[in-house]
């Protein structure tokens, strides 16, 4: 019996140590959603295979985090709508993140609409951390974080662009906590 418990604990410890979180979120924080109240810290791969940390996303701007699946029709619709409305979001840092291999993301034609935009990061969550942090997320999922990296709005499923623009403008108008 003790051997079975020991083996189980070794497996759990090994799995937990392989997670690439930069914050030490507890399982309770993840389950309660506390881990998303601030922009989560995790590592991603850009389309050119260079690693980037979510903390590298400029934090002097509002951050729009879009979690998507490159094969999902609703995700593709949201990417098209977002790219059509991109002029409303040039003052934001936008991160388009998918827990899929880079090749799958590159094969999504809707992603090409964002290539070359300085305020957009397209990345693979190659460690699938977002699925854990966002607790089995529904995609697309769009989150707006203010300049203090505090969560201000969540859109589960395809975001209505008019609502997204309104929420973004609300966050833009609110003073931040920083001095």
JSON list of C-alpha atoms in Angstrom, two decimals:
[
{"chain": "A", "resi": 1, "resn": "UNK", "atom": "CA", "xyz": [0.00, 0.00, 0.00]},
{"chain": "A", "resi": 2, "resn": "UNK", "atom": "CA", "xyz": [2.82, 2.42, 0.96]},
{"chain": "A", "resi": 3, "resn": "UNK", "atom": "CA", "xyz": [4.62, 1.62, -2.28]},
{"chain": "A", "resi": 4, "resn": "UNK", "atom": "CA", "xyz": [1.49, 2.51, -4.31]},
{"chain": "A", "resi": 5, "resn": "UNK", "atom": "CA", "xyz": [1.15, 5.85, -2.49]},
{"chain": "A", "resi": 6, "resn": "UNK", "atom": "CA", "xyz": [4.84, 6.57, -3.00]},
{"chain": "A", "resi": 7, "resn": "UNK", "atom": "CA", "xyz": [4.62, 5.82, -6.72]},
{"chain": "A", "resi": 8, "resn": "UNK", "atom": "CA", "xyz": [1.52, 8.00, -7.00]},
{"chain": "A", "resi": 9, "resn": "UNK", "atom": "CA", "xyz": [3.26, 10.90, -5.22]},
{"chain": "A", "resi": 10, "resn": "UNK", "atom": "CA", "xyz": [6.34, 10.57, -7.43]},
{"chain": "A", "resi": 11, "resn": "UNK", "atom": "CA", "xyz": [4.13, 10.69, -10.53]},
{"chain": "A", "resi": 12, "resn": "UNK", "atom": "CA", "xyz": [2.22, 13.75, -9.28]},
{"chain": "A", "resi": 13, "resn": "UNK", "atom": "CA", "xyz": [5.44, 15.53, -8.26]},
{"chain": "A", "resi": 14, "resn": "UNK", "atom": "CA", "xyz": [7.02, 14.77, -11.64]},
{"chain": "A", "resi": 15, "resn": "UNK", "atom": "CA", "xyz": [3.97, 16.08, -13.48]},
{"chain": "A", "resi": 16, "resn": "UNK", "atom": "CA", "xyz": [3.82, 19.25, -11.37]},
{"chain": "A", "resi": 17, "resn": "UNK", "atom": "CA", "xyz": [7.52, 19.93, -11.81]},
{"chain": "A", "resi": 18, "resn": "UNK", "atom": "CA", "xyz": [7.14, 19.64, -15.59]},
{"chain": "A", "resi": 19, "resn": "UNK", "atom": "CA", "xyz": [4.58, 22.46, -15.69]},
{"chain": "A", "resi": 20, "resn": "UNK", "atom": "CA", "xyz": [6.16, 25.59, -17.11]},
{"chain": "A", "resi": 21, "resn": "UNK", "atom": "CA", "xyz": [4.35, 28.14, -14.98]},
{"chain": "A", "resi": 22, "resn": "UNK", "atom": "CA", "xyz": [6.47, 30.98, -13.79]},
{"chain": "A", "resi": 23, "resn": "UNK", "atom": "CA", "xyz": [4.17, 31.72, -10.89]},
{"chain": "A", "resi": 24, "resn": "UNK", "atom": "CA", "xyz": [3.52, 29.04, -8.36]},
{"chain": "A", "resi": 25, "resn": "UNK", "atom": "CA", "xyz": [-0.24, 28.80, -8.77]},
{"chain": "A", "resi": 26, "resn": "UNK", "atom": "CA", "xyz": [-1.75, 26.25, -6.46]},
{"chain": "A", "resi": 27, "resn": "UNK", "atom": "CA", "xyz": [-4.32, 23.78, -7.70]},
{"chain": "A", "resi": 28, "resn": "UNK", "atom": "CA", "xyz": [-6.95, 25.66, -5.63]},
{"chain": "A", "resi": 29, "resn": "UNK", "atom": "CA", "xyz": [-6.05, 28.97, -7.32]},
{"chain": "A", "resi": 30, "resn": "UNK", "atom": "CA", "xyz": [-6.44, 27.40, -10.73]},
{"chain": "A", "resi": 31, "resn": "UNK", "atom": "CA", "xyz": [-9.77, 25.77, -9.84]},
{"chain": "A", "resi": 32, "resn": "UNK", "atom": "CA", "xyz": [-11.13, 28.99, -8.31]},
{"chain": "A", "resi": 33, "resn": "UNK", "atom": "CA", "xyz": [-10.01, 31.09, -11.25]},
{"chain": "A", "resi": 34, "resn": "UNK", "atom": "CA", "xyz": [-7.65, 33.18, -9.10]},
{"chain": "A", "resi": 35, "resn": "UNK", "atom": "CA", "xyz": [-4.78, 32.39, -11.44]},
{"chain": "A", "resi": 36, "resn": "UNK", "atom": "CA", "xyz": [-6.39, 34.39, -14.25]},
{"chain": "A", "resi": 37, "resn": "UNK", "atom": "CA", "xyz": [-7.09, 37.53, -12.21]},
{"chain": "A", "resi": 38, "resn": "UNK", "atom": "CA", "xyz": [-3.68, 38.70, -13.34]},
{"chain": "A", "resi": 39, "resn": "UNK", "atom": "CA", "xyz": [-2.06, 38.05, -16.69]},
{"chain": "A", "resi": 40, "resn": "UNK", "atom": "CA", "xyz": [-0.71, 34.50, -16.22]},
{"chain": "A", "resi": 41, "resn": "UNK", "atom": "CA", "xyz": [3.02, 34.01, -16.59]},
{"chain": "A", "resi": 42, "resn": "UNK", "atom": "CA", "xyz": [3.96, 31.22, -18.96]},
{"chain": "A", "resi": 43, "resn": "UNK", "atom": "CA", "xyz": [6.34, 30.49, -21.82]},
{"chain": "A", "resi": 44, "resn": "UNK", "atom": "CA", "xyz": [5.28, 30.37, -25.46]},
{"chain": "A", "resi": 45, "resn": "UNK", "atom": "CA", "xyz": [6.89, 29.88, -28.85]},
{"chain": "A", "resi": 46, "resn": "UNK", "atom": "CA", "xyz": [6.49, 32.53, -31.54]},
{"chain": "A", "resi": 47, "resn": "UNK", "atom": "CA", "xyz": [5.88, 31.36, -35.08]},
{"chain": "A", "resi": 48, "resn": "UNK", "atom": "CA", "xyz": [9.63, 31.66, -35.76]},
{"chain": "A", "resi": 49, "resn": "UNK", "atom": "CA", "xyz": [10.20, 29.16, -32.88]},
{"chain": "A", "resi": 50, "resn": "UNK", "atom": "CA", "xyz": [11.78, 31.72, -30.56]},
{"chain": "A", "resi": 51, "resn": "UNK", "atom": "CA", "xyz": [10.63, 31.47, -26.98]},
{"chain": "A", "resi": 52, "resn": "UNK", "atom": "CA", "xyz": [8.80, 34.37, -25.39]},
{"chain": "A", "resi": 53, "resn": "UNK", "atom": "CA", "xyz": [7.43, 34.77, -21.89]},
{"chain": "A", "resi": 54, "resn": "UNK", "atom": "CA", "xyz": [3.98, 36.20, -21.37]},
{"chain": "A", "resi": 55, "resn": "UNK", "atom": "CA", "xyz": [5.77, 38.72, -19.13]},
{"chain": "A", "resi": 56, "resn": "UNK", "atom": "CA", "xyz": [7.54, 39.97, -22.27]},
{"chain": "A", "resi": 57, "resn": "UNK", "atom": "CA", "xyz": [4.26, 41.31, -23.60]},
{"chain": "A", "resi": 58, "resn": "UNK", "atom": "CA", "xyz": [4.56, 45.07, -23.00]},
{"chain": "A", "resi": 59, "resn": "UNK", "atom": "CA", "xyz": [2.92, 45.82, -19.67]},
{"chain": "A", "resi": 60, "resn": "UNK", "atom": "CA", "xyz": [2.58, 49.53, -20.26]},
{"chain": "A", "resi": 61, "resn": "UNK", "atom": "CA", "xyz": [-0.41, 48.76, -22.47]},
{"chain": "A", "resi": 62, "resn": "UNK", "atom": "CA", "xyz": [-3.72, 47.02, -22.13]},
{"chain": "A", "resi": 63, "resn": "UNK", "atom": "CA", "xyz": [-3.30, 43.37, -23.09]},
{"chain": "A", "resi": 64, "resn": "UNK", "atom": "CA", "xyz": [-5.86, 41.44, -25.09]},
{"chain": "A", "resi": 65, "resn": "UNK", "atom": "CA", "xyz": [-5.23, 37.71, -24.78]},
{"chain": "A", "resi": 66, "resn": "UNK", "atom": "CA", "xyz": [-7.05, 35.57, -27.35]},
{"chain": "A", "resi": 67, "resn": "UNK", "atom": "CA", "xyz": [-6.93, 31.83, -26.77]},
{"chain": "A", "resi": 68, "resn": "UNK", "atom": "CA", "xyz": [-7.87, 29.93, -29.90]},
{"chain": "A", "resi": 69, "resn": "UNK", "atom": "CA", "xyz": [-7.80, 26.64, -31.75]},
{"chain": "A", "resi": 70, "resn": "UNK", "atom": "CA", "xyz": [-6.58, 26.97, -35.35]},
{"chain": "A", "resi": 71, "resn": "UNK", "atom": "CA", "xyz": [-9.11, 24.33, -36.49]},
{"chain": "A", "resi": 72, "resn": "UNK", "atom": "CA", "xyz": [-12.14, 25.86, -34.75]},
{"chain": "A", "resi": 73, "resn": "UNK", "atom": "CA", "xyz": [-14.64, 27.65, -36.99]},
{"chain": "A", "resi": 74, "resn": "UNK", "atom": "CA", "xyz": [-15.76, 30.02, -34.22]},
{"chain": "A", "resi": 75, "resn": "UNK", "atom": "CA", "xyz": [-12.13, 30.87, -33.50]},
{"chain": "A", "resi": 76, "resn": "UNK", "atom": "CA", "xyz": [-11.52, 31.62, -37.17]},
{"chain": "A", "resi": 77, "resn": "UNK", "atom": "CA", "xyz": [-14.61, 33.86, -37.24]},
{"chain": "A", "resi": 78, "resn": "UNK", "atom": "CA", "xyz": [-13.31, 35.75, -34.21]},
{"chain": "A", "resi": 79, "resn": "UNK", "atom": "CA", "xyz": [-9.86, 36.15, -35.74]},
{"chain": "A", "resi": 80, "resn": "UNK", "atom": "CA", "xyz": [-11.42, 37.59, -38.90]},
{"chain": "A", "resi": 81, "resn": "UNK", "atom": "CA", "xyz": [-13.63, 39.97, -36.91]},
{"chain": "A", "resi": 82, "resn": "UNK", "atom": "CA", "xyz": [-10.69, 41.04, -34.74]},
{"chain": "A", "resi": 83, "resn": "UNK", "atom": "CA", "xyz": [-8.47, 41.69, -37.76]},
{"chain": "A", "resi": 84, "resn": "UNK", "atom": "CA", "xyz": [-11.29, 43.68, -39.40]},
{"chain": "A", "resi": 85, "resn": "UNK", "atom": "CA", "xyz": [-11.52, 45.80, -36.23]},
{"chain": "A", "resi": 86, "resn": "UNK", "atom": "CA", "xyz": [-7.79, 46.00, -35.52]},
{"chain": "A", "resi": 87, "resn": "UNK", "atom": "CA", "xyz": [-7.71, 49.79, -35.90]},
{"chain": "A", "resi": 88, "resn": "UNK", "atom": "CA", "xyz": [-9.61, 50.01, -32.58]},
{"chain": "A", "resi": 89, "resn": "UNK", "atom": "CA", "xyz": [-6.86, 48.09, -30.78]},
{"chain": "A", "resi": 90, "resn": "UNK", "atom": "CA", "xyz": [-3.56, 49.60, -31.96]},
{"chain": "A", "resi": 91, "resn": "UNK", "atom": "CA", "xyz": [-2.90, 50.96, -28.47]},
{"chain": "A", "resi": 92, "resn": "UNK", "atom": "CA", "xyz": [-3.16, 47.42, -27.02]},
{"chain": "A", "resi": 93, "resn": "UNK", "atom": "CA", "xyz": [-0.77, 44.50, -26.89]},
{"chain": "A", "resi": 94, "resn": "UNK", "atom": "CA", "xyz": [-2.56, 41.56, -28.47]},
{"chain": "A", "resi": 95, "resn": "UNK", "atom": "CA", "xyz": [-1.47, 37.98, -27.88]},
{"chain": "A", "resi": 96, "resn": "UNK", "atom": "CA", "xyz": [-3.03, 35.26, -30.03]},
{"chain": "A", "resi": 97, "resn": "UNK", "atom": "CA", "xyz": [-2.19, 32.00, -28.28]},
{"chain": "A", "resi": 98, "resn": "UNK", "atom": "CA", "xyz": [-3.06, 28.42, -29.19]},
{"chain": "A", "resi": 99, "resn": "UNK", "atom": "CA", "xyz": [-2.04, 25.23, -27.37]},
{"chain": "A", "resi": 100, "resn": "UNK", "atom": "CA", "xyz": [-1.11, 23.69, -30.72]},
{"chain": "A", "resi": 101, "resn": "UNK", "atom": "CA", "xyz": [2.12, 23.10, -32.65]},
{"chain": "A", "resi": 102, "resn": "UNK", "atom": "CA", "xyz": [3.46, 26.05, -34.61]},
{"chain": "A", "resi": 103, "resn": "UNK", "atom": "CA", "xyz": [2.81, 24.23, -37.89]},
{"chain": "A", "resi": 104, "resn": "UNK", "atom": "CA", "xyz": [-0.92, 24.02, -37.07]},
{"chain": "A", "resi": 105, "resn": "UNK", "atom": "CA", "xyz": [-1.05, 27.72, -36.22]},
{"chain": "A", "resi": 106, "resn": "UNK", "atom": "CA", "xyz": [0.83, 28.70, -39.37]},
{"chain": "A", "resi": 107, "resn": "UNK", "atom": "CA", "xyz": [-1.60, 26.65, -41.48]},
{"chain": "A", "resi": 108, "resn": "UNK", "atom": "CA", "xyz": [-4.53, 28.75, -40.20]},
{"chain": "A", "resi": 109, "resn": "UNK", "atom": "CA", "xyz": [-5.08, 31.34, -42.98]},
{"chain": "A", "resi": 110, "resn": "UNK", "atom": "CA", "xyz": [-6.80, 33.75, -40.58]},
{"chain": "A", "resi": 111, "resn": "UNK", "atom": "CA", "xyz": [-3.54, 34.15, -38.62]},
{"chain": "A", "resi": 112, "resn": "UNK", "atom": "CA", "xyz": [-1.83, 35.59, -41.68]},
{"chain": "A", "resi": 113, "resn": "UNK", "atom": "CA", "xyz": [-4.04, 38.69, -41.27]},
{"chain": "A", "resi": 114, "resn": "UNK", "atom": "CA", "xyz": [-2.00, 39.59, -38.14]},
{"chain": "A", "resi": 115, "resn": "UNK", "atom": "CA", "xyz": [1.50, 38.91, -39.38]},
{"chain": "A", "resi": 116, "resn": "UNK", "atom": "CA", "xyz": [3.67, 42.01, -39.41]},
{"chain": "A", "resi": 117, "resn": "UNK", "atom": "CA", "xyz": [1.56, 43.95, -36.90]},
{"chain": "A", "resi": 118, "resn": "UNK", "atom": "CA", "xyz": [3.88, 45.32, -34.20]},
{"chain": "A", "resi": 119, "resn": "UNK", "atom": "CA", "xyz": [1.31, 45.08, -31.42]},
{"chain": "A", "resi": 120, "resn": "UNK", "atom": "CA", "xyz": [0.37, 41.44, -32.10]},
{"chain": "A", "resi": 121, "resn": "UNK", "atom": "CA", "xyz": [2.18, 38.37, -30.79]},
{"chain": "A", "resi": 122, "resn": "UNK", "atom": "CA", "xyz": [1.18, 35.04, -32.32]},
{"chain": "A", "resi": 123, "resn": "UNK", "atom": "CA", "xyz": [2.35, 32.10, -30.28]},
{"chain": "A", "resi": 124, "resn": "UNK", "atom": "CA", "xyz": [2.07, 28.43, -29.46]},
{"chain": "A", "resi": 125, "resn": "UNK", "atom": "CA", "xyz": [1.48, 27.46, -25.85]},
{"chain": "A", "resi": 126, "resn": "UNK", "atom": "CA", "xyz": [3.70, 24.44, -26.43]},
{"chain": "A", "resi": 127, "resn": "UNK", "atom": "CA", "xyz": [3.43, 23.35, -22.79]},
{"chain": "A", "resi": 128, "resn": "UNK", "atom": "CA", "xyz": [-0.41, 23.53, -22.74]},
{"chain": "A", "resi": 129, "resn": "UNK", "atom": "CA", "xyz": [-0.28, 25.71, -19.65]},
{"chain": "A", "resi": 130, "resn": "UNK", "atom": "CA", "xyz": [-3.25, 27.85, -20.70]},
{"chain": "A", "resi": 131, "resn": "UNK", "atom": "CA", "xyz": [-5.56, 24.84, -20.69]},
{"chain": "A", "resi": 132, "resn": "UNK", "atom": "CA", "xyz": [-4.66, 24.24, -17.06]},
{"chain": "A", "resi": 133, "resn": "UNK", "atom": "CA", "xyz": [-4.73, 27.87, -15.96]},
{"chain": "A", "resi": 134, "resn": "UNK", "atom": "CA", "xyz": [-8.02, 28.57, -17.72]},
{"chain": "A", "resi": 135, "resn": "UNK", "atom": "CA", "xyz": [-9.50, 25.31, -16.46]},
{"chain": "A", "resi": 136, "resn": "UNK", "atom": "CA", "xyz": [-10.50, 23.52, -19.66]},
{"chain": "A", "resi": 137, "resn": "UNK", "atom": "CA", "xyz": [-11.15, 26.75, -21.52]},
{"chain": "A", "resi": 138, "resn": "UNK", "atom": "CA", "xyz": [-13.81, 27.16, -24.13]},
{"chain": "A", "resi": 139, "resn": "UNK", "atom": "CA", "xyz": [-12.34, 28.58, -27.30]},
{"chain": "A", "resi": 140, "resn": "UNK", "atom": "CA", "xyz": [-12.26, 31.14, -28.47]},
{"chain": "A", "resi": 141, "resn": "UNK", "atom": "CA", "xyz": [-11.70, 32.92, -25.18]},
{"chain": "A", "resi": 142, "resn": "UNK", "atom": "CA", "xyz": [-10.74, 36.57, -25.14]},
{"chain": "A", "resi": 143, "resn": "UNK", "atom": "CA", "xyz": [-9.49, 38.29, -22.00]},
{"chain": "A", "resi": 144, "resn": "UNK", "atom": "CA", "xyz": [-8.73, 41.97, -21.47]},
{"chain": "A", "resi": 145, "resn": "UNK", "atom": "CA", "xyz": [-6.07, 42.87, -18.91]},
{"chain": "A", "resi": 146, "resn": "UNK", "atom": "CA", "xyz": [-5.44, 46.49, -17.88]},
{"chain": "A", "resi": 147, "resn": "UNK", "atom": "CA", "xyz": [-2.01, 48.16, -17.71]},
{"chain": "A", "resi": 148, "resn": "UNK", "atom": "CA", "xyz": [-1.54, 46.65, -14.24]},
{"chain": "A", "resi": 149, "resn": "UNK", "atom": "CA", "xyz": [-2.15, 43.23, -15.81]},
{"chain": "A", "resi": 150, "resn": "UNK", "atom": "CA", "xyz": [-5.39, 42.80, -13.86]},
{"chain": "A", "resi": 151, "resn": "UNK", "atom": "CA", "xyz": [-8.24, 40.98, -15.56]},
{"chain": "A", "resi": 152, "resn": "UNK", "atom": "CA", "xyz": [-11.02, 43.37, -16.60]},
{"chain": "A", "resi": 153, "resn": "UNK", "atom": "CA", "xyz": [-13.18, 41.44, -19.09]},
{"chain": "A", "resi": 154, "resn": "UNK", "atom": "CA", "xyz": [-13.68, 37.88, -20.31]},
{"chain": "A", "resi": 155, "resn": "UNK", "atom": "CA", "xyz": [-15.44, 36.77, -23.48]},
{"chain": "A", "resi": 156, "resn": "UNK", "atom": "CA", "xyz": [-16.11, 33.03, -23.66]},
{"chain": "A", "resi": 157, "resn": "UNK", "atom": "CA", "xyz": [-16.98, 31.84, -27.11]},
{"chain": "A", "resi": 158, "resn": "UNK", "atom": "CA", "xyz": [-16.99, 34.16, -30.08]},
{"chain": "A", "resi": 159, "resn": "UNK", "atom": "CA", "xyz": [-16.73, 37.74, -28.87]},
{"chain": "A", "resi": 160, "resn": "UNK", "atom": "CA", "xyz": [-19.05, 40.32, -30.33]},
{"chain": "A", "resi": 161, "resn": "UNK", "atom": "CA", "xyz": [-16.59, 42.93, -31.65]},
{"chain": "A", "resi": 162, "resn": "UNK", "atom": "CA", "xyz": [-18.82, 45.85, -30.66]},
{"chain": "A", "resi": 163, "resn": "UNK", "atom": "CA", "xyz": [-18.86, 44.55, -27.07]},
{"chain": "A", "resi": 164, "resn": "UNK", "atom": "CA", "xyz": [-15.12, 43.91, -27.16]},
{"chain": "A", "resi": 165, "resn": "UNK", "atom": "CA", "xyz": [-14.46, 47.44, -28.40]},
{"chain": "A", "resi": 166, "resn": "UNK", "atom": "CA", "xyz": [-16.74, 48.88, -25.69]},
{"chain": "A", "resi": 167, "resn": "UNK", "atom": "CA", "xyz": [-15.01, 46.89, -22.94]},
{"chain": "A", "resi": 168, "resn": "UNK", "atom": "CA", "xyz": [-11.58, 47.81, -24.29]},
{"chain": "A", "resi": 169, "resn": "UNK", "atom": "CA", "xyz": [-12.51, 51.51, -24.31]},
{"chain": "A", "resi": 170, "resn": "UNK", "atom": "CA", "xyz": [-13.83, 51.25, -20.73]},
{"chain": "A", "resi": 171, "resn": "UNK", "atom": "CA", "xyz": [-10.57, 49.72, -19.56]},
{"chain": "A", "resi": 172, "resn": "UNK", "atom": "CA", "xyz": [-8.61, 52.34, -21.51]},
{"chain": "A", "resi": 173, "resn": "UNK", "atom": "CA", "xyz": [-10.47, 55.14, -19.70]},
{"chain": "A", "resi": 174, "resn": "UNK", "atom": "CA", "xyz": [-9.99, 53.75, -16.18]},
{"chain": "A", "resi": 175, "resn": "UNK", "atom": "CA", "xyz": [-6.96, 54.96, -14.24]},
{"chain": "A", "resi": 176, "resn": "UNK", "atom": "CA", "xyz": [-4.48, 52.26, -13.32]},
{"chain": "A", "resi": 177, "resn": "UNK", "atom": "CA", "xyz": [-3.31, 51.32, -9.83]},
{"chain": "A", "resi": 178, "resn": "UNK", "atom": "CA", "xyz": [0.26, 52.41, -10.58]},
{"chain": "A", "resi": 179, "resn": "UNK", "atom": "CA", "xyz": [1.39, 55.82, -9.34]}
]
